[in-house]
Amino acid sequence: MSPNSTFVGLPVIPPEDPSLNAVSPKPRGIQQVLLAREQSEGAGATVRRSIGTPKLRNFTPFLMLDHFNVAVGAGFPDHPHRGQETITYLLDGAVDHEDFAGNKGTIETGDLQFMTAGRGIVHAEMPHDNGDGTSNVGMQLWVDLPKDLKNCEPRYRDLKAKEIPVAEVDDGKVTVKVISGRSHGVDSVQELAYTPVWLLDVTIRPGGKIVQPLPAGWNAFAYTLEGTTIFDTGATTQEVKQYHNTVFEQKGDQVIAQVAPDAKETARFILVAGLPLDQPIVQYGPFVLNDASEVRKAMMDYSTYANGFERAENWESQIGKVMG
């Protein structure tokens, strides 16, 4: 379970992709725009959830998107996962993590952690005490694993802020942190997640515009962190405000986004695209499998410390004990 275990995932930049190589690319339409409302989650945390709600249940390969805010004394103490990946992006503050295999560490502002649960993991994610009482804010995305990888060995990959390449677009009016994928000739670090996902952190200053190609047929969305973004679908334009998730149609080759020249503030959004998986999703909390019998087996394995959960017996995290 070392971070350097053999990568068995799919390539993040699909070869010979018709959208990435389109001669006359077309913009994607907008399927819907959702407001992510605040709700309680974990132990004392609040999240704005925009995927994994009745309005957008399973948007393959995405299972859940949370914009979280966790103060010291709150958090996500010891809990299991099976069958999915989680991607955690720290926007402000820091989060400690620790698992039953002895892996532990801290991700800080601008860092990410890619965690492949595979056949089973038990871990805790707790806010780091910054010493000044401030909250820790970030995004967590749950991604489904292809059926034939759900039984893989668990794996972590931390990505530090300084490792993330940056693309400058439109004479510097647009900045793209290329976390995963490709933007304007800049490729990300490779082999982060097993399920191919593009993750771009886009900042547009007033008067700026970006045309961002995405792989053909991948599901995609943009979650607005700050300001107001104008998305151009070719036929119409739509203004999207903070804390809204814009879900794009599969058809089309690119997303076009801009900020009005007279806007008072910069806009920032996370643009995410993922390879759809043609498989059923049966989810019970942190267990994500393909049929109900596999979910029941996961619950049994977890409660009997078997088939990937052996190390959970008598284990408790150090960082989760603050919740006691």
Tab-separated table of C-alpha atoms in Angstrom:
chain	number	residue	atom	x	y	z
A	1	MET	CA	0.000	0.000	0.000
A	2	SER	CA	2.930	2.318	-0.557
A	3	PRO	CA	2.274	5.508	-2.517
A	4	ASN	CA	4.549	4.065	-5.203
A	5	SER	CA	2.521	0.907	-5.813
A	6	THR	CA	2.106	-0.021	-9.473
A	7	PHE	CA	-0.353	2.206	-11.322
A	8	VAL	CA	-3.125	0.126	-12.880
A	9	GLY	CA	-5.472	2.929	-13.917
A	10	LEU	CA	-6.446	4.318	-17.311
A	11	PRO	CA	-4.613	7.177	-19.108
A	12	VAL	CA	-5.844	10.640	-18.133
A	13	ILE	CA	-5.353	12.078	-21.624
A	14	PRO	CA	-7.151	9.787	-24.091
A	15	PRO	CA	-5.153	9.193	-27.273
A	16	GLU	CA	-6.667	10.220	-30.618
A	17	ASP	CA	-9.568	11.937	-28.870
A	18	PRO	CA	-11.972	13.485	-31.421
A	19	SER	CA	-12.815	16.511	-29.234
A	20	LEU	CA	-9.233	17.310	-28.259
A	21	ASN	CA	-8.277	17.100	-31.938
A	22	ALA	CA	-11.440	18.681	-33.419
A	23	VAL	CA	-10.871	20.902	-36.459
A	24	SER	CA	-14.035	22.987	-35.874
A	25	PRO	CA	-14.896	22.348	-32.213
A	26	LYS	CA	-18.355	23.071	-30.849
A	27	PRO	CA	-19.131	24.401	-27.363
A	28	ARG	CA	-20.962	22.195	-24.880
A	29	GLY	CA	-24.487	23.067	-23.841
A	30	ILE	CA	-25.621	23.337	-20.212
A	31	GLN	CA	-27.771	20.554	-18.793
A	32	GLN	CA	-28.553	22.241	-15.476
A	33	VAL	CA	-27.239	24.676	-12.863
A	34	LEU	CA	-27.551	23.690	-9.194
A	35	LEU	CA	-27.092	25.708	-6.029
A	36	ALA	CA	-25.027	23.808	-3.465
A	37	ARG	CA	-26.805	24.462	-0.164
A	38	GLU	CA	-25.064	24.110	3.194
A	39	GLN	CA	-25.781	20.982	5.250
A	40	SER	CA	-24.214	19.198	8.211
A	41	GLU	CA	-21.947	16.218	7.608
A	42	GLY	CA	-19.503	14.106	9.591
A	43	ALA	CA	-18.938	15.272	13.147
A	44	GLY	CA	-19.561	19.006	13.274
A	45	ALA	CA	-18.563	19.787	9.681
A	46	THR	CA	-20.643	21.685	7.136
A	47	VAL	CA	-20.650	20.926	3.415
A	48	ARG	CA	-22.203	22.360	0.280
A	49	ARG	CA	-23.118	19.242	-1.719
A	50	SER	CA	-23.966	19.505	-5.408
A	51	ILE	CA	-23.418	15.935	-6.622
A	52	GLY	CA	-24.924	13.111	-4.592
A	53	THR	CA	-28.213	14.910	-3.974
A	54	PRO	CA	-31.710	14.063	-5.289
A	55	LYS	CA	-31.215	16.643	-8.086
A	56	LEU	CA	-27.984	15.027	-9.271
A	57	ARG	CA	-27.576	11.566	-7.829
A	58	ASN	CA	-25.005	9.682	-9.894
A	59	PHE	CA	-23.297	11.628	-12.643
A	60	THR	CA	-20.929	8.871	-13.716
A	61	PRO	CA	-18.120	8.551	-12.782
A	62	PHE	CA	-18.873	11.175	-10.100
A	63	LEU	CA	-20.669	10.066	-6.945
A	64	MET	CA	-20.411	13.114	-4.713
A	65	LEU	CA	-19.015	16.647	-4.654
A	66	ASP	CA	-18.687	18.461	-1.329
A	67	HIS	CA	-17.395	21.978	-0.689
A	68	PHE	CA	-16.465	21.469	2.959
A	69	ASN	CA	-15.782	23.719	5.930
A	70	VAL	CA	-14.315	21.993	8.976
A	71	ALA	CA	-13.211	23.740	12.153
A	72	VAL	CA	-10.929	22.233	14.805
A	73	GLY	CA	-12.982	19.949	17.017
A	74	ALA	CA	-15.033	18.748	14.055
A	75	GLY	CA	-14.046	16.356	11.282
A	76	PHE	CA	-14.404	12.907	9.779
A	77	PRO	CA	-13.167	10.356	12.351
A	78	ASP	CA	-12.410	6.687	11.581
A	79	HIS	CA	-14.581	5.385	8.715
A	80	PRO	CA	-14.282	2.788	5.940
A	81	HIS	CA	-14.391	2.982	2.134
A	82	ARG	CA	-14.615	0.352	-0.596
A	83	GLY	CA	-15.005	0.596	-4.358
A	84	GLN	CA	-14.310	4.277	-5.031
A	85	GLU	CA	-11.678	6.987	-5.170
A	86	THR	CA	-11.732	10.264	-3.277
A	87	ILE	CA	-10.005	13.449	-4.426
A	88	THR	CA	-9.489	16.084	-1.735
A	89	TYR	CA	-8.396	19.613	-2.689
A	90	LEU	CA	-7.454	21.986	0.135
A	91	LEU	CA	-8.445	25.570	-0.634
A	92	ASP	CA	-7.569	27.041	2.748
A	93	GLY	CA	-6.012	25.605	5.903
A	94	ALA	CA	-4.854	22.016	6.312
A	95	VAL	CA	-6.251	18.524	6.901
A	96	ASP	CA	-4.533	15.585	8.623
A	97	HIS	CA	-5.146	12.031	7.458
A	98	GLU	CA	-4.280	8.650	8.948
A	99	ASP	CA	-5.227	5.099	7.961
A	100	PHE	CA	-5.108	1.561	9.308
A	101	ALA	CA	-1.946	0.720	7.315
A	102	GLY	CA	0.084	3.369	9.112
A	103	ASN	CA	-0.070	5.974	6.362
A	104	LYS	CA	-0.388	9.475	7.748
A	105	GLY	CA	0.261	13.027	6.681
A	106	THR	CA	-1.086	16.534	6.210
A	107	ILE	CA	-2.278	18.273	3.082
A	108	GLU	CA	-2.087	22.067	3.155
A	109	THR	CA	-3.494	24.988	1.149
A	110	GLY	CA	-3.346	24.194	-2.574
A	111	ASP	CA	-2.431	20.515	-2.042
A	112	LEU	CA	-4.475	17.491	-3.110
A	113	GLN	CA	-4.788	13.914	-2.058
A	114	PHE	CA	-5.942	11.174	-4.407
A	115	MET	CA	-7.081	8.132	-2.432
A	116	THR	CA	-8.028	4.877	-4.145
A	117	ALA	CA	-10.011	2.789	-1.652
A	118	GLY	CA	-10.115	-0.324	-3.832
A	119	ARG	CA	-10.942	-3.442	-1.814
A	120	GLY	CA	-10.980	-1.589	1.466
A	121	ILE	CA	-9.510	1.082	3.674
A	122	VAL	CA	-10.318	2.609	7.058
A	123	HIS	CA	-9.052	6.112	7.696
A	124	ALA	CA	-9.701	9.423	9.444
A	125	GLU	CA	-9.632	12.931	7.975
A	126	MET	CA	-9.407	15.653	10.595
A	127	PRO	CA	-8.839	19.403	10.496
A	128	HIS	CA	-5.325	20.478	11.297
A	129	ASP	CA	-5.098	22.945	14.164
A	130	ASN	CA	-3.777	26.087	12.483
A	131	GLY	CA	-3.338	27.729	15.873
A	132	ASP	CA	-5.613	30.668	15.083
A	133	GLY	CA	-9.061	29.084	15.245
A	134	THR	CA	-9.622	29.328	11.482
A	135	SER	CA	-11.633	26.768	9.532
A	136	ASN	CA	-10.243	24.414	6.934
A	137	VAL	CA	-11.969	24.683	3.559
A	138	GLY	CA	-11.740	22.458	0.506
A	139	MET	CA	-13.417	20.281	-2.082
A	140	GLN	CA	-13.901	16.541	-1.897
A	141	LEU	CA	-14.949	14.589	-4.965
A	142	TRP	CA	-15.947	10.912	-4.857
A	143	VAL	CA	-15.251	9.032	-8.098
A	144	ASP	CA	-16.487	5.567	-9.012
A	145	LEU	CA	-13.922	2.887	-9.868
A	146	PRO	CA	-14.308	0.665	-12.941
A	147	LYS	CA	-15.788	-2.697	-11.979
A	148	ASP	CA	-12.565	-4.601	-12.628
A	149	LEU	CA	-10.568	-2.216	-10.381
A	150	LYS	CA	-12.897	-2.222	-7.363
A	151	ASN	CA	-10.879	-5.028	-5.791
A	152	CYS	CA	-7.480	-3.360	-6.305
A	153	GLU	CA	-5.099	-2.631	-3.468
A	154	PRO	CA	-5.643	0.754	-1.762
A	155	ARG	CA	-3.378	3.580	-2.869
A	156	TYR	CA	-2.594	7.202	-1.991
A	157	ARG	CA	-1.070	9.908	-4.127
A	158	ASP	CA	-0.475	13.318	-2.571
A	159	LEU	CA	-0.006	16.214	-4.990
A	160	LYS	CA	1.659	19.288	-3.521
A	161	ALA	CA	0.680	22.780	-4.667
A	162	LYS	CA	4.193	23.424	-5.986
A	163	GLU	CA	3.963	20.334	-8.243
A	164	ILE	CA	0.906	21.653	-10.112
A	165	PRO	CA	1.744	23.237	-13.483
A	166	VAL	CA	0.003	26.472	-14.511
A	167	ALA	CA	-1.297	27.637	-17.892
A	168	GLU	CA	-1.674	31.366	-18.582
A	169	VAL	CA	-4.400	32.208	-21.118
A	170	ASP	CA	-5.748	35.375	-22.787
A	171	ASP	CA	-2.686	37.560	-22.131
A	172	GLY	CA	-2.616	36.592	-18.464
A	173	LYS	CA	-6.266	37.429	-17.776
A	174	VAL	CA	-6.923	33.708	-17.175
A	175	THR	CA	-4.862	31.380	-14.970
A	176	VAL	CA	-5.395	27.611	-14.977
A	177	LYS	CA	-3.906	25.310	-12.363
A	178	VAL	CA	-3.639	22.071	-14.340
A	179	ILE	CA	-4.233	19.627	-11.482
A	180	SER	CA	-5.180	16.727	-13.749
A	181	GLY	CA	-5.533	16.705	-17.539
A	182	ARG	CA	-4.420	19.271	-20.125
A	183	SER	CA	-4.982	22.970	-20.713
A	184	HIS	CA	-3.493	25.091	-23.494
A	185	GLY	CA	-0.468	22.899	-24.064
A	186	VAL	CA	0.233	22.282	-20.371
A	187	ASP	CA	-0.095	18.690	-19.138
A	188	SER	CA	-0.637	17.711	-15.514
A	189	VAL	CA	1.301	15.289	-13.381
A	190	GLN	CA	0.294	11.796	-14.551
A	191	GLU	CA	-1.016	8.688	-12.750
A	192	LEU	CA	-3.019	10.442	-10.046
A	193	ALA	CA	-6.387	8.648	-10.148
A	194	TYR	CA	-7.261	5.254	-11.623
A	195	THR	CA	-10.501	6.524	-13.167
A	196	PRO	CA	-9.528	9.228	-15.691
A	197	VAL	CA	-10.569	12.643	-14.350
A	198	TRP	CA	-9.613	16.142	-15.489
A	199	LEU	CA	-9.478	18.761	-12.758
A	200	LEU	CA	-8.693	22.370	-13.648
A	201	ASP	CA	-8.738	25.300	-11.192
A	202	VAL	CA	-9.599	28.296	-13.382
A	203	THR	CA	-9.335	31.972	-12.363
A	204	ILE	CA	-10.688	34.600	-14.797
A	205	ARG	CA	-10.088	38.300	-14.275
A	206	PRO	CA	-12.543	40.917	-15.607
A	207	GLY	CA	-12.505	40.853	-19.411
A	208	GLY	CA	-10.849	37.442	-19.549
A	209	LYS	CA	-12.025	34.434	-21.585
A	210	ILE	CA	-11.038	30.784	-21.860
A	211	VAL	CA	-11.906	28.129	-24.420
A	212	GLN	CA	-11.169	24.768	-22.789
A	213	PRO	CA	-11.375	21.511	-24.797
A	214	LEU	CA	-12.553	18.408	-22.897
A	215	PRO	CA	-12.365	14.730	-23.918
A	216	ALA	CA	-15.239	13.557	-26.114
A	217	GLY	CA	-18.271	12.152	-24.307
A	218	TRP	CA	-16.882	12.681	-20.817
A	219	ASN	CA	-19.253	14.026	-18.197
A	220	ALA	CA	-18.244	17.482	-17.025
A	221	PHE	CA	-19.205	20.210	-14.570
A	222	ALA	CA	-17.888	23.543	-13.266
A	223	TYR	CA	-18.290	24.494	-9.606
A	224	THR	CA	-18.016	28.251	-9.009
A	225	LEU	CA	-15.915	29.119	-5.951
A	226	GLU	CA	-15.809	32.904	-6.357
A	227	GLY	CA	-17.433	35.620	-8.422
A	228	THR	CA	-19.731	35.256	-11.432
A	229	THR	CA	-18.796	33.279	-14.545
A	230	ILE	CA	-20.474	33.618	-17.945
A	231	PHE	CA	-20.619	30.319	-19.853
A	232	ASP	CA	-21.104	30.548	-23.627
A	233	THR	CA	-22.880	27.568	-25.195
A	234	GLY	CA	-22.805	28.967	-28.723
A	235	ALA	CA	-26.559	29.515	-28.768
A	236	THR	CA	-26.838	31.390	-25.475
A	237	THR	CA	-24.819	32.677	-22.540
A	238	GLN	CA	-25.570	31.963	-18.897
A	239	GLU	CA	-24.341	33.784	-15.805
A	240	VAL	CA	-23.473	31.472	-12.932
A	241	LYS	CA	-22.852	32.771	-9.420
A	242	GLN	CA	-20.832	31.511	-6.435
A	243	TYR	CA	-21.659	28.076	-4.944
A	244	HIS	CA	-23.474	26.930	-8.106
A	245	ASN	CA	-22.542	23.812	-10.061
A	246	THR	CA	-22.918	24.021	-13.844
A	247	VAL	CA	-23.517	20.579	-15.354
A	248	PHE	CA	-22.624	20.377	-19.046
A	249	GLU	CA	-24.123	18.217	-21.768
A	250	GLN	CA	-21.989	15.338	-23.044
A	251	LYS	CA	-22.212	16.582	-26.623
A	252	GLY	CA	-19.716	19.180	-27.746
A	253	ASP	CA	-15.963	19.581	-27.589
A	254	GLN	CA	-15.190	22.502	-25.309
A	255	VAL	CA	-16.340	24.771	-22.517
A	256	ILE	CA	-16.225	28.533	-23.083
A	257	ALA	CA	-16.139	30.774	-19.996
A	258	GLN	CA	-15.609	34.487	-19.517
A	259	VAL	CA	-15.995	37.363	-17.093
A	260	ALA	CA	-17.521	40.669	-18.164
A	261	PRO	CA	-14.995	43.507	-18.660
A	262	ASP	CA	-16.921	45.686	-16.189
A	263	ALA	CA	-17.193	42.961	-13.530
A	264	LYS	CA	-16.214	44.084	-10.036
A	265	GLU	CA	-14.550	40.806	-9.101
A	266	THR	CA	-12.534	37.919	-10.440
A	267	ALA	CA	-14.269	34.568	-10.986
A	268	ARG	CA	-12.871	31.204	-9.971
A	269	PHE	CA	-14.269	27.774	-10.708
A	270	ILE	CA	-13.184	24.157	-10.654
A	271	LEU	CA	-13.747	22.514	-14.059
A	272	VAL	CA	-13.980	18.730	-13.791
A	273	ALA	CA	-14.498	16.044	-16.449
A	274	GLY	CA	-14.505	12.265	-16.093
A	275	LEU	CA	-14.788	9.120	-18.196
A	276	PRO	CA	-18.339	7.732	-17.854
A	277	LEU	CA	-18.450	4.151	-16.604
A	278	ASP	CA	-21.068	1.863	-18.133
A	279	GLN	CA	-21.949	-0.022	-14.963
A	280	PRO	CA	-24.624	0.012	-12.258
A	281	ILE	CA	-23.945	1.912	-9.044
A	282	VAL	CA	-25.159	0.525	-5.729
A	283	GLN	CA	-24.017	2.725	-2.871
A	284	TYR	CA	-24.474	2.388	0.849
A	285	GLY	CA	-22.607	5.203	2.580
A	286	PRO	CA	-18.891	4.720	1.896
A	287	PHE	CA	-19.332	1.392	0.047
A	288	VAL	CA	-19.795	1.766	-3.732
A	289	LEU	CA	-20.290	-1.469	-5.633
A	290	ASN	CA	-22.196	-2.803	-8.653
A	291	ASP	CA	-24.972	-4.815	-7.014
A	292	ALA	CA	-26.708	-5.145	-3.649
A	293	SER	CA	-25.053	-8.457	-2.755
A	294	GLU	CA	-21.592	-6.836	-3.056
A	295	VAL	CA	-22.697	-4.050	-0.705
A	296	ARG	CA	-23.934	-6.592	1.849
A	297	LYS	CA	-20.607	-8.417	1.516
A	298	ALA	CA	-18.709	-5.159	2.095
A	299	MET	CA	-20.690	-4.534	5.288
A	300	MET	CA	-20.006	-8.090	6.431
A	301	ASP	CA	-16.296	-7.882	5.552
A	302	TYR	CA	-15.976	-4.610	7.461
A	303	SER	CA	-17.742	-5.934	10.538
A	304	THR	CA	-15.751	-9.212	10.522
A	305	TYR	CA	-12.369	-7.701	9.520
A	306	ALA	CA	-12.074	-9.744	6.324
A	307	ASN	CA	-11.203	-9.389	2.619
A	308	GLY	CA	-9.325	-6.089	2.826
A	309	PHE	CA	-10.479	-4.945	6.277
A	310	GLU	CA	-8.228	-7.259	8.328
A	311	ARG	CA	-6.166	-4.336	9.640
A	312	ALA	CA	-9.269	-2.588	10.991
A	313	GLU	CA	-9.467	-4.960	13.953
A	314	ASN	CA	-8.452	-3.143	17.156
A	315	TRP	CA	-7.257	-0.150	15.106
A	316	GLU	CA	-8.125	3.424	15.905
A	317	SER	CA	-6.493	6.533	14.548
A	318	GLN	CA	-4.575	8.909	16.775
A	319	ILE	CA	-6.039	11.965	15.059
A	320	GLY	CA	-9.629	10.764	15.446
A	321	LYS	CA	-9.316	10.486	19.216
A	322	VAL	CA	-9.932	14.210	19.659
A	323	MET	CA	-13.570	13.436	18.869
A	324	GLY	CA	-13.806	11.214	21.925
